[in-house]
Amino acid sequence: MATSITLRLESPEATAALGRRLGEAARPGDVVTLGGSLGAGKTTLTQAIGQGLGVPPTCYITSPTFSLLHEYPGRLPLYHLDLYRLGSEEELAELGVEDWLYGEGMAVIEWPDRLGSMLPAERLHIELRLESATARTVTVTAFGSAWEERLAQLSDQPPAFSCQQDQDGGAG
Amino acid sequence: MLILGIESSCDETAAAVLANGERLLADVINSQVPVHSRYGGVVPELASRKHLENIQPVVTEALRRSGITLDDLDGVAVTRGPGLIGSLLVGFSFAKAIAIVKNLPCAGVDHMAGHLLSVFLGDAKPEFPYVALIASGGHSSIFRVEDPYTFRLLGRTRDDAAGEAFDKVAKLLRLPYPGGPEIGRRAEGGDPRAIDFPRSWLEPGSFDFSFSGIKTAVATFVQQREQRGEPLPLADLCASFQEAVIEILAEKALLAAGESGCPRVVLAGGVAANCRLREYLAARGSEEGVQVFVPPVEFCTDNGAMIALAGTHLLRAGRTLGLDADVYSRFQLG
């Protein structure tokens, strides 16, 4: 069972506001998975999550595609993973991915499908879709009861979601 | 002074033997690109496994081509970071083992320092200080190089590396890996002014880069064309994208040279192999009165020779590694 909401974010600023709100509300061990094609705004969203978590502005949140994982200091640590280049679950196990999934910080994971059976049951999934050069459709899905409650709170915060909201509850 | 240099931070397992910091006796590279092309990038686990298979034959071959044995060496130099930990450890442990067994000094070289000094492996050598632009799959940075040990970071990417932007755009266009050379080739017949992709200059005075916006611009362009059922103007698209990235890289490097008062720009890293970047920088450099130096193409990508070279300087200065030294994954130079 999963609950999701779909938002249309008209500008990069609206996407950033969503990210900051997530970062501000982050708790230790949180897992946020990101989906969407190249250029859909996964990096921008992660940078905003980092802002919300209090990652210092001098600490650039750069693409982890090349180095797989970046860790940033904040109110909680931010672990930014890009699993695109991984092939199998054994590779993930050897890399010790679980240390970051259940660590003290918030894990933001691109290409989460690579996790296979290691994909946490409790997580928030954000799917970004490119609508135009600046607008995005964002579907936020809560997996697990804790995230379902928090999703309701998140969507009650108009500043983060200043744009049109479509309730799409009970999906999945 | 005979130094063995070993590099295993990413794709290549490489070893080289350098005499007196200037004469290259052997330079052996075993690339993993065919292994990776299937995945469209470097797969870390595959990378470390391949490094393990390659390291001993590559080092042996470098010694054989140099006509020497381990007993003739005066020291060992090895890449310590930044890079993939599993991959780095293969070369690092191998080098430490040689140093211990043969009682040789061992230098831990920063991969970026190797690139920053790689120009000295060619014939045209700059004077110190100089401004260096490193552009590769993992890095896009501008440094001021004061001497062979002192590097000051002036700017770096805030999101994607230049080479990564090339790779990702190539993937978007369904071109084979590695994407950089492929885009360069397709761009040859195209018009670099056909599509006006946005240039992200950031705030005035900043030598930082941002390439994630142009990736999005290409994605939007492709999506619009596909929605309208129109074919992609591949040559024009590649040429226009390439021009936008190159213009930012080159202009920022020239600006840094002007501002830091050393009219010398050195190019390094895999993207330095791009013909259009070399051409653009040479032309704009001569307009601005800035001398441009480019290492020979074989030393632009990762190699053991640049590690042997940077290591020779460290060893001459007595900067050797302790037995307990470890590798590091993140950027820390400057």
Short mmCIF file of C-alpha atoms in Angstrom, two decimals:
data_model
loop_
_atom_site.label_atom_id
_atom_site.label_comp_id
_atom_site.label_asym_id
_atom_site.label_seq_id
_atom_site.Cartn_x
_atom_site.Cartn_y
_atom_site.Cartn_z
CA MET A 1 0.00 0.00 0.00
CA ALA A 2 1.39 3.39 -0.93
CA THR A 3 -0.03 6.88 -1.06
CA SER A 4 1.04 9.43 -3.60
CA ILE A 5 0.45 13.03 -4.54
CA THR A 6 1.22 14.65 -7.84
CA LEU A 7 2.39 18.23 -8.05
CA ARG A 8 3.07 20.44 -10.97
CA LEU A 9 6.08 22.62 -10.20
CA GLU A 10 6.27 25.51 -12.64
CA SER A 11 9.79 26.68 -11.88
CA PRO A 12 13.16 25.45 -10.60
CA GLU A 13 12.41 27.54 -7.48
CA ALA A 14 9.28 25.49 -6.78
CA THR A 15 11.31 22.27 -7.14
CA ALA A 16 13.92 23.73 -4.79
CA ALA A 17 11.24 24.66 -2.22
CA LEU A 18 10.05 21.05 -2.16
CA GLY A 19 13.64 19.86 -1.65
CA ARG A 20 14.33 22.33 1.17
CA ARG A 21 11.15 21.30 2.95
CA LEU A 22 12.21 17.64 2.75
CA GLY A 23 15.66 18.45 4.06
CA GLU A 24 14.25 20.49 6.95
CA ALA A 25 11.94 17.61 7.94
CA ALA A 26 14.62 14.92 7.59
CA ARG A 27 15.14 12.36 10.36
CA PRO A 28 18.04 9.91 10.86
CA GLY A 29 17.73 6.86 8.64
CA ASP A 30 15.36 8.51 6.13
CA VAL A 31 15.56 7.14 2.61
CA VAL A 32 14.43 9.22 -0.35
CA THR A 33 14.63 7.60 -3.75
CA LEU A 34 14.60 9.65 -6.94
CA GLY A 35 13.39 8.72 -10.40
CA GLY A 36 13.29 10.57 -13.70
CA SER A 37 15.21 10.83 -16.93
CA LEU A 38 18.51 12.66 -17.46
CA GLY A 39 18.01 16.39 -17.00
CA ALA A 40 14.73 16.00 -15.09
CA GLY A 41 16.17 17.85 -12.08
CA LYS A 42 17.41 15.14 -9.69
CA THR A 43 20.62 17.07 -8.96
CA THR A 44 18.74 20.33 -8.37
CA LEU A 45 16.32 18.61 -6.00
CA THR A 46 19.17 16.96 -4.06
CA GLN A 47 20.98 20.30 -3.77
CA ALA A 48 17.81 21.77 -2.25
CA ILE A 49 17.45 18.85 0.17
CA GLY A 50 21.05 19.58 1.21
CA GLN A 51 20.13 23.23 1.80
CA GLY A 52 17.21 22.17 3.98
CA LEU A 53 19.54 19.87 5.92
CA GLY A 54 21.96 22.72 6.51
CA VAL A 55 24.83 21.51 4.31
CA PRO A 56 27.19 24.54 4.17
CA PRO A 57 26.91 26.47 0.88
CA THR A 58 30.67 26.09 0.29
CA CYS A 59 30.17 22.32 0.20
CA TYR A 60 28.96 21.83 -3.36
CA ILE A 61 26.56 18.97 -3.90
CA THR A 62 27.91 17.56 -7.16
CA SER A 63 26.86 14.61 -9.26
CA PRO A 64 27.86 11.28 -7.66
CA THR A 65 27.67 9.42 -10.98
CA PHE A 66 31.43 9.10 -11.24
CA SER A 67 32.28 8.38 -7.61
CA LEU A 68 29.02 6.58 -6.69
CA LEU A 69 28.55 8.14 -3.26
CA HIS A 70 29.08 11.57 -1.74
CA GLU A 71 28.62 12.36 1.93
CA TYR A 72 27.92 15.90 3.16
CA PRO A 73 27.87 17.39 6.67
CA GLY A 74 24.64 19.04 7.84
CA ARG A 75 22.17 19.00 10.74
CA LEU A 76 22.17 15.31 9.77
CA PRO A 77 24.65 13.89 7.28
CA LEU A 78 23.39 13.71 3.69
CA TYR A 79 24.36 10.61 1.71
CA HIS A 80 23.88 11.11 -2.02
CA LEU A 81 24.13 7.89 -4.01
CA ASP A 82 23.91 7.25 -7.74
CA LEU A 83 23.61 3.51 -8.35
CA TYR A 84 23.39 3.79 -12.12
CA ARG A 85 26.70 2.09 -12.77
CA LEU A 86 26.04 -0.92 -10.56
CA GLY A 87 25.11 -4.25 -12.04
CA SER A 88 24.06 -6.65 -9.30
CA GLU A 89 23.02 -6.92 -5.68
CA GLU A 90 26.34 -8.60 -4.84
CA GLU A 91 28.15 -5.47 -5.99
CA LEU A 92 25.93 -3.40 -3.71
CA ALA A 93 26.59 -5.68 -0.77
CA GLU A 94 30.35 -5.52 -1.37
CA LEU A 95 30.21 -1.75 -1.46
CA GLY A 96 28.43 -1.67 1.89
CA VAL A 97 25.41 0.28 0.67
CA GLU A 98 23.42 -0.80 3.73
CA ASP A 99 25.62 1.36 5.97
CA TRP A 100 24.15 4.40 4.25
CA LEU A 101 20.59 3.15 3.96
CA TYR A 102 20.29 2.65 7.71
CA GLY A 103 22.82 5.23 8.86
CA GLU A 104 22.55 8.41 10.92
CA GLY A 105 21.74 10.64 8.01
CA MET A 106 19.31 10.97 5.14
CA ALA A 107 20.07 8.88 2.05
CA VAL A 108 19.06 10.30 -1.32
CA ILE A 109 19.33 7.60 -3.95
CA GLU A 110 19.29 7.92 -7.72
CA TRP A 111 18.58 4.79 -9.78
CA PRO A 112 17.08 2.96 -6.75
CA ASP A 113 15.89 0.04 -8.94
CA ARG A 114 19.49 -1.21 -8.74
CA LEU A 115 18.85 -2.02 -5.07
CA GLY A 116 16.56 -4.94 -5.96
CA SER A 117 15.54 -6.75 -2.79
CA MET A 118 17.62 -4.32 -0.71
CA LEU A 119 15.19 -1.49 -1.48
CA PRO A 120 13.91 -0.31 1.94
CA ALA A 121 10.19 -0.89 2.60
CA GLU A 122 9.98 2.51 4.34
CA ARG A 123 10.89 5.23 1.89
CA LEU A 124 9.71 8.27 0.02
CA HIS A 125 9.93 8.03 -3.74
CA ILE A 126 10.00 11.15 -5.89
CA GLU A 127 9.50 10.81 -9.62
CA LEU A 128 10.41 13.89 -11.65
CA ARG A 129 9.09 14.39 -15.15
CA LEU A 130 10.29 17.05 -17.54
CA GLU A 131 7.33 19.07 -18.88
CA SER A 132 9.18 22.02 -20.38
CA ALA A 133 12.54 23.73 -19.88
CA THR A 134 11.45 24.92 -16.42
CA ALA A 135 8.31 23.02 -15.39
CA ARG A 136 8.27 19.57 -13.78
CA THR A 137 5.56 17.15 -12.80
CA VAL A 138 6.54 15.56 -9.50
CA THR A 139 4.91 12.46 -8.08
CA VAL A 140 5.71 11.88 -4.42
CA THR A 141 4.91 8.39 -3.15
CA ALA A 142 5.08 7.32 0.49
CA PHE A 143 5.97 3.69 1.19
CA GLY A 144 5.31 2.57 4.76
CA SER A 145 2.96 4.06 7.37
CA ALA A 146 5.47 6.52 8.84
CA TRP A 147 6.07 8.19 5.51
CA GLU A 148 2.33 8.21 4.77
CA GLU A 149 1.74 10.35 7.85
CA ARG A 150 4.62 12.62 7.01
CA LEU A 151 3.44 12.97 3.41
CA ALA A 152 0.16 14.37 4.71
CA GLN A 153 2.11 16.90 6.77
CA LEU A 154 4.34 17.78 3.86
CA SER A 155 1.40 18.46 1.58
CA ASP A 156 -0.19 20.65 4.30
CA GLN A 157 2.71 23.06 4.00
CA PRO A 158 1.68 25.47 1.27
CA PRO A 159 5.02 27.37 1.07
CA ALA A 160 6.72 24.28 -0.31
CA PHE A 161 3.89 23.52 -2.66
CA SER A 162 2.84 26.90 -3.89
CA CYS A 163 1.77 25.40 -7.19
CA GLN A 164 -1.21 23.39 -8.30
CA GLN A 165 -1.82 20.16 -6.38
CA ASP A 166 -3.66 17.08 -7.58
CA GLN A 167 -4.68 14.60 -4.94
CA ASP A 168 -4.01 11.14 -6.21
CA GLY A 169 -4.35 9.25 -2.94
CA GLY A 170 -4.39 5.50 -2.57
CA ALA A 171 -2.39 4.76 -5.69
CA GLY A 172 -0.25 1.61 -5.81
CA MET B 1 66.73 8.52 -10.74
CA LEU B 2 64.42 5.76 -12.00
CA ILE B 3 60.84 6.01 -10.76
CA LEU B 4 58.01 3.55 -11.34
CA GLY B 5 54.60 5.24 -11.49
CA ILE B 6 51.34 3.32 -10.93
CA GLU B 7 47.80 4.60 -11.56
CA SER B 8 44.52 2.77 -10.90
CA SER B 9 42.03 5.42 -9.76
CA CYS B 10 39.36 4.81 -12.38
CA ASP B 11 39.24 3.19 -15.84
CA GLU B 12 42.89 2.52 -16.55
CA THR B 13 45.44 0.29 -14.95
CA ALA B 14 48.66 2.06 -15.91
CA ALA B 15 52.36 1.88 -15.11
CA ALA B 16 55.31 3.91 -16.37
CA VAL B 17 59.04 4.24 -15.76
CA LEU B 18 60.49 7.75 -15.80
CA ALA B 19 64.20 8.58 -15.67
CA ASN B 20 65.29 11.80 -13.92
CA GLY B 21 61.82 13.30 -14.18
CA GLU B 22 62.09 13.78 -17.94
CA ARG B 23 62.88 10.71 -20.01
CA LEU B 24 60.01 8.26 -20.31
CA LEU B 25 61.31 4.69 -20.67
CA ALA B 26 57.93 2.95 -20.78
CA ASP B 27 54.27 3.87 -20.47
CA VAL B 28 51.80 0.97 -20.38
CA ILE B 29 48.03 1.41 -20.18
CA ASN B 30 45.44 -1.31 -19.96
CA SER B 31 42.10 0.37 -20.49
CA GLN B 32 38.84 -1.02 -19.18
CA VAL B 33 36.69 0.86 -21.67
CA PRO B 34 35.56 -2.24 -23.61
CA VAL B 35 34.41 -3.83 -20.34
CA HIS B 36 32.49 -0.71 -19.39
CA SER B 37 30.95 0.22 -22.72
CA ARG B 38 28.16 -2.25 -22.07
CA TYR B 39 27.09 -0.27 -19.00
CA GLY B 40 27.65 3.25 -20.30
CA GLY B 41 30.03 4.13 -17.47
CA VAL B 42 32.61 2.80 -15.07
CA VAL B 43 31.27 -0.01 -12.91
CA PRO B 44 33.21 0.17 -9.64
CA GLU B 45 33.22 -3.50 -8.79
CA LEU B 46 34.16 -4.48 -12.31
CA ALA B 47 36.82 -1.80 -12.21
CA SER B 48 38.57 -3.12 -9.11
CA ARG B 49 38.34 -6.71 -10.31
CA LYS B 50 39.89 -5.75 -13.66
CA HIS B 51 42.60 -3.72 -11.93
CA LEU B 52 43.50 -6.81 -9.91
CA GLU B 53 43.82 -8.87 -13.07
CA ASN B 54 45.80 -6.16 -14.87
CA ILE B 55 48.15 -4.72 -12.29
CA GLN B 56 50.86 -7.36 -12.29
CA PRO B 57 51.08 -7.81 -16.11
CA VAL B 58 51.00 -4.03 -16.67
CA VAL B 59 53.82 -3.32 -14.20
CA THR B 60 55.89 -6.26 -15.50
CA GLU B 61 55.45 -5.00 -19.05
CA ALA B 62 56.54 -1.47 -18.09
CA LEU B 63 59.74 -2.85 -16.51
CA ARG B 64 60.39 -5.15 -19.49
CA ARG B 65 60.01 -2.33 -22.01
CA SER B 66 62.34 -0.17 -19.92
CA GLY B 67 64.91 -2.97 -19.89
CA ILE B 68 65.15 -2.84 -16.08
CA THR B 69 64.15 -4.89 -13.05
CA LEU B 70 62.72 -3.81 -9.69
CA ASP B 71 66.31 -3.74 -8.37
CA ASP B 72 67.16 -0.81 -10.67
CA LEU B 73 64.42 1.44 -9.30
CA ASP B 74 65.08 4.43 -7.02
CA GLY B 75 61.49 4.85 -5.90
CA VAL B 76 57.82 4.12 -6.49
CA ALA B 77 55.01 6.63 -7.05
CA VAL B 78 51.34 5.75 -6.87
CA THR B 79 47.95 7.46 -7.10
CA ARG B 80 46.47 7.87 -3.63
CA GLY B 81 43.20 9.64 -4.54
CA PRO B 82 40.72 10.92 -5.47
CA GLY B 83 38.98 8.00 -7.14
CA LEU B 84 37.11 4.79 -6.51
CA ILE B 85 38.40 3.30 -3.25
CA GLY B 86 38.35 -0.32 -4.48
CA SER B 87 40.26 0.63 -7.61
CA LEU B 88 42.77 2.88 -5.84
CA LEU B 89 43.56 0.19 -3.30
CA VAL B 90 44.74 -2.23 -6.00
CA GLY B 91 47.51 0.05 -7.29
CA PHE B 92 48.26 1.50 -3.86
CA SER B 93 48.76 -1.88 -2.16
CA PHE B 94 50.82 -3.15 -5.10
CA ALA B 95 53.12 -0.11 -4.95
CA LYS B 96 53.51 -0.30 -1.18
CA ALA B 97 54.39 -4.00 -1.45
CA ILE B 98 57.13 -3.28 -4.01
CA ALA B 99 58.47 -0.46 -1.82
CA ILE B 100 58.60 -2.66 1.29
CA VAL B 101 60.14 -5.68 -0.44
CA LYS B 102 62.76 -3.64 -2.30
CA ASN B 103 63.25 -1.11 0.50
CA LEU B 104 62.38 1.84 -1.75
CA PRO B 105 60.82 5.20 -0.90
CA CYS B 106 57.17 5.44 -1.98
CA ALA B 107 55.33 8.67 -2.89
CA GLY B 108 51.54 9.03 -2.77
CA VAL B 109 50.45 11.23 -5.64
CA ASP B 110 47.17 13.12 -5.90
CA HIS B 111 45.61 12.16 -9.22
CA MET B 112 44.81 15.82 -9.95
CA ALA B 113 48.44 16.84 -9.32
CA GLY B 114 49.43 14.25 -11.93
CA HIS B 115 47.09 15.86 -14.48
CA LEU B 116 48.23 19.38 -13.51
CA LEU B 117 51.87 18.47 -14.23
CA SER B 118 51.25 16.17 -17.22
CA VAL B 119 52.15 18.99 -19.63
CA PHE B 120 55.83 18.45 -18.69
CA LEU B 121 55.71 15.08 -20.45
CA GLY B 122 55.47 16.96 -23.76
CA ASP B 123 58.01 19.17 -25.54
CA ALA B 124 56.44 22.57 -24.85
CA LYS B 125 56.88 23.23 -21.12
CA PRO B 126 55.39 26.25 -19.33
CA GLU B 127 57.11 28.34 -16.70
CA PHE B 128 55.69 28.44 -13.16
CA PRO B 129 53.23 29.76 -12.13
CA TYR B 130 50.50 28.84 -14.60
CA VAL B 131 46.74 28.38 -14.69
CA ALA B 132 45.57 24.84 -15.44
CA LEU B 133 42.16 23.69 -16.58
CA ILE B 134 41.38 20.06 -15.77
CA ALA B 135 38.33 18.70 -17.56
CA SER B 136 37.49 15.02 -17.41
CA GLY B 137 34.68 12.57 -16.64
CA GLY B 138 35.03 13.12 -12.92
CA HIS B 139 36.45 16.64 -12.65
CA SER B 140 36.19 20.16 -14.00
CA SER B 141 38.45 22.53 -12.12
CA ILE B 142 40.74 25.49 -12.56
CA PHE B 143 43.96 25.65 -10.54
CA ARG B 144 46.85 28.04 -10.23
CA VAL B 145 49.99 25.91 -10.16
CA GLU B 146 52.73 27.68 -8.19
CA ASP B 147 55.40 24.96 -8.33
CA PRO B 148 55.41 21.15 -8.62
CA TYR B 149 53.94 20.78 -5.10
CA THR B 150 51.71 23.80 -4.62
CA PHE B 151 48.30 23.98 -6.27
CA ARG B 152 45.68 26.63 -5.55
CA LEU B 153 42.08 25.79 -6.45
CA LEU B 154 40.36 28.72 -8.21
CA GLY B 155 37.12 27.07 -9.31
CA ARG B 156 35.35 23.75 -9.71
CA THR B 157 32.07 22.33 -10.88
CA ARG B 158 28.98 22.81 -8.73
CA ASP B 159 27.12 19.86 -10.29
CA ASP B 160 28.33 17.76 -13.24
CA ALA B 161 31.86 17.47 -14.60
CA ALA B 162 32.40 18.53 -18.23
CA GLY B 163 33.24 14.99 -19.34
CA GLU B 164 30.21 13.71 -17.48
CA ALA B 165 28.01 16.20 -19.38
CA PHE B 166 29.45 14.83 -22.63
CA ASP B 167 28.81 11.24 -21.51
CA LYS B 168 25.27 11.96 -20.34
CA VAL B 169 24.31 13.91 -23.45
CA ALA B 170 25.75 11.09 -25.57
CA LYS B 171 23.53 8.69 -23.64
CA LEU B 172 20.52 10.93 -24.17
CA LEU B 173 21.28 10.85 -27.90
CA ARG B 174 21.80 7.08 -27.71
CA LEU B 175 25.43 7.34 -28.83
CA PRO B 176 27.98 4.74 -27.67
CA TYR B 177 30.25 5.08 -24.60
CA PRO B 178 32.63 6.83 -24.14
CA GLY B 179 30.45 9.74 -25.16
CA GLY B 180 33.03 12.53 -25.42
CA PRO B 181 34.94 11.33 -28.50
CA GLU B 182 31.65 10.24 -30.08
CA ILE B 183 30.11 13.73 -29.73
CA GLY B 184 33.36 15.26 -31.00
CA ARG B 185 33.18 13.09 -34.12
CA ARG B 186 29.48 13.80 -34.81
CA ALA B 187 30.06 17.51 -34.27
CA GLU B 188 32.57 17.73 -37.10
CA GLY B 189 29.95 18.12 -39.83
CA GLY B 190 27.61 20.25 -37.70
CA ASP B 191 27.03 23.96 -37.21
CA PRO B 192 28.08 25.04 -33.69
CA ARG B 193 25.71 28.06 -33.90
CA ALA B 194 22.66 26.04 -35.06
CA ILE B 195 21.11 25.69 -31.59
CA ASP B 196 21.69 28.36 -28.99
CA PHE B 197 22.11 26.28 -25.82
CA PRO B 198 22.35 28.32 -22.60
CA ARG B 199 25.82 29.12 -21.23
CA SER B 200 25.94 29.04 -17.48
CA TRP B 201 28.53 31.68 -16.50
CA LEU B 202 27.40 31.87 -12.84
CA GLU B 203 28.02 35.07 -10.89
CA PRO B 204 30.67 37.48 -12.19
CA GLY B 205 34.16 36.71 -10.96
CA SER B 206 33.39 33.04 -10.26
CA PHE B 207 35.62 30.40 -11.82
CA ASP B 208 33.17 27.65 -10.88
CA PHE B 209 31.30 25.65 -13.50
CA SER B 210 27.77 24.32 -13.83
CA PHE B 211 26.92 21.85 -16.57
CA SER B 212 23.67 20.37 -15.34
CA GLY B 213 21.57 23.11 -16.98
CA ILE B 214 22.88 22.44 -20.46
CA LYS B 215 22.18 18.74 -20.01
CA THR B 216 18.56 19.65 -19.21
CA ALA B 217 18.45 22.00 -22.22
CA VAL B 218 19.55 19.15 -24.51
CA ALA B 219 17.00 16.81 -22.90
CA THR B 220 14.21 19.38 -23.45
CA PHE B 221 15.29 19.93 -27.07
CA VAL B 222 15.31 16.17 -27.76
CA GLN B 223 11.92 15.70 -26.07
CA GLN B 224 10.31 18.50 -28.10
CA ARG B 225 11.65 17.15 -31.39
CA GLU B 226 10.51 13.62 -30.57
CA GLN B 227 7.03 14.81 -29.52
CA ARG B 228 6.69 16.54 -32.88
CA GLY B 229 7.94 13.40 -34.62
CA GLU B 230 10.85 15.32 -36.15
CA PRO B 231 14.26 13.74 -36.70
CA LEU B 232 17.13 14.97 -34.52
CA PRO B 233 19.69 17.17 -36.28
CA LEU B 234 22.45 15.08 -34.71
CA ALA B 235 25.50 16.84 -36.18
CA ASP B 236 24.18 20.34 -35.37
CA LEU B 237 23.04 19.21 -31.93
CA CYS B 238 26.45 17.70 -31.07
CA ALA B 239 28.32 20.71 -32.47
CA SER B 240 26.13 23.23 -30.60
CA PHE B 241 26.32 21.36 -27.31
CA GLN B 242 30.08 20.89 -27.62
CA GLU B 243 30.58 24.57 -28.45
CA ALA B 244 28.61 25.70 -25.39
CA VAL B 245 30.67 23.53 -23.01
CA ILE B 246 33.99 24.42 -24.63
CA GLU B 247 33.28 28.13 -24.65
CA ILE B 248 32.65 28.14 -20.89
CA LEU B 249 35.69 25.98 -20.09
CA ALA B 250 38.04 28.01 -22.27
CA GLU B 251 36.78 31.50 -21.44
CA LYS B 252 36.88 30.84 -17.68
CA ALA B 253 40.43 29.49 -17.93
CA LEU B 254 41.54 32.56 -19.91
CA LEU B 255 39.82 34.87 -17.44
CA ALA B 256 41.57 33.11 -14.55
CA ALA B 257 44.90 33.54 -16.31
CA GLY B 258 44.22 37.26 -16.77
CA GLU B 259 43.12 37.80 -13.18
CA SER B 260 45.87 35.81 -11.53
CA GLY B 261 48.52 37.57 -13.57
CA CYS B 262 50.11 34.58 -15.26
CA PRO B 263 49.48 34.56 -19.00
CA ARG B 264 49.91 30.80 -19.33
CA VAL B 265 47.08 28.27 -19.55
CA VAL B 266 47.68 24.54 -19.41
CA LEU B 267 45.02 22.08 -20.47
CA ALA B 268 44.68 18.63 -18.88
CA GLY B 269 42.29 15.73 -18.39
CA GLY B 270 40.41 13.55 -20.85
CA VAL B 271 38.37 16.42 -22.31
CA ALA B 272 41.69 18.07 -23.30
CA ALA B 273 41.84 15.46 -26.06
CA ASN B 274 38.85 17.20 -27.68
CA CYS B 275 40.11 18.83 -30.91
CA ARG B 276 37.62 21.70 -30.84
CA LEU B 277 38.64 22.67 -27.28
CA ARG B 278 42.31 22.76 -28.30
CA GLU B 279 41.51 24.79 -31.41
CA TYR B 280 39.23 27.24 -29.58
CA LEU B 281 41.64 27.80 -26.72
CA ALA B 282 44.62 28.28 -29.06
CA ALA B 283 42.74 30.88 -31.12
CA ARG B 284 41.29 32.80 -28.15
CA GLY B 285 44.59 32.52 -26.26
CA SER B 286 46.51 34.23 -29.02
CA GLU B 287 43.89 37.03 -29.12
CA GLU B 288 44.27 37.55 -25.38
CA GLY B 289 48.06 37.24 -25.31
CA VAL B 290 47.88 34.04 -23.27
CA GLN B 291 50.19 31.14 -24.09
CA VAL B 292 48.35 27.82 -24.26
CA PHE B 293 50.03 24.51 -23.49
CA VAL B 294 48.48 21.12 -24.14
CA PRO B 295 50.03 17.78 -23.19
CA PRO B 296 50.37 15.18 -25.96
CA VAL B 297 47.00 13.41 -26.39
CA GLU B 298 48.22 10.15 -24.78
CA PHE B 299 48.94 12.01 -21.53
CA CYS B 300 45.55 13.80 -21.36
CA THR B 301 43.71 10.71 -20.22
CA ASP B 302 44.76 8.80 -17.11
CA ASN B 303 48.30 7.40 -17.35
CA GLY B 304 51.18 6.21 -15.21
CA ALA B 305 53.72 8.67 -16.63
CA MET B 306 52.12 11.72 -14.98
CA ILE B 307 52.09 9.87 -11.65
CA ALA B 308 55.79 8.98 -12.04
CA LEU B 309 56.51 12.62 -12.88
CA ALA B 310 54.62 14.16 -9.94
CA GLY B 311 56.06 11.41 -7.71
CA THR B 312 59.62 12.21 -8.81
CA HIS B 313 59.15 15.77 -7.50
CA LEU B 314 57.75 14.50 -4.19
CA LEU B 315 60.57 11.98 -3.75
CA ARG B 316 63.22 14.60 -4.55
CA ALA B 317 61.67 16.76 -1.82
CA GLY B 318 61.76 13.79 0.56
CA ARG B 319 57.96 13.61 0.80
CA THR B 320 57.44 9.88 1.16
CA LEU B 321 54.54 7.80 2.44
CA GLY B 322 54.45 5.96 5.74
CA LEU B 323 53.42 2.32 5.84
CA ASP B 324 50.12 3.24 7.49
CA ALA B 325 49.10 5.70 4.76
CA ASP B 326 45.73 5.07 3.12
CA VAL B 327 43.90 6.07 -0.06
CA TYR B 328 41.16 8.76 -0.22
CA SER B 329 38.09 9.03 -2.42
CA ARG B 330 37.25 12.74 -2.35
CA PHE B 331 38.89 15.71 -3.96
CA GLN B 332 41.24 17.46 -1.54
CA LEU B 333 43.86 19.35 -3.53
CA GLY B 334 44.14 23.13 -3.22
#
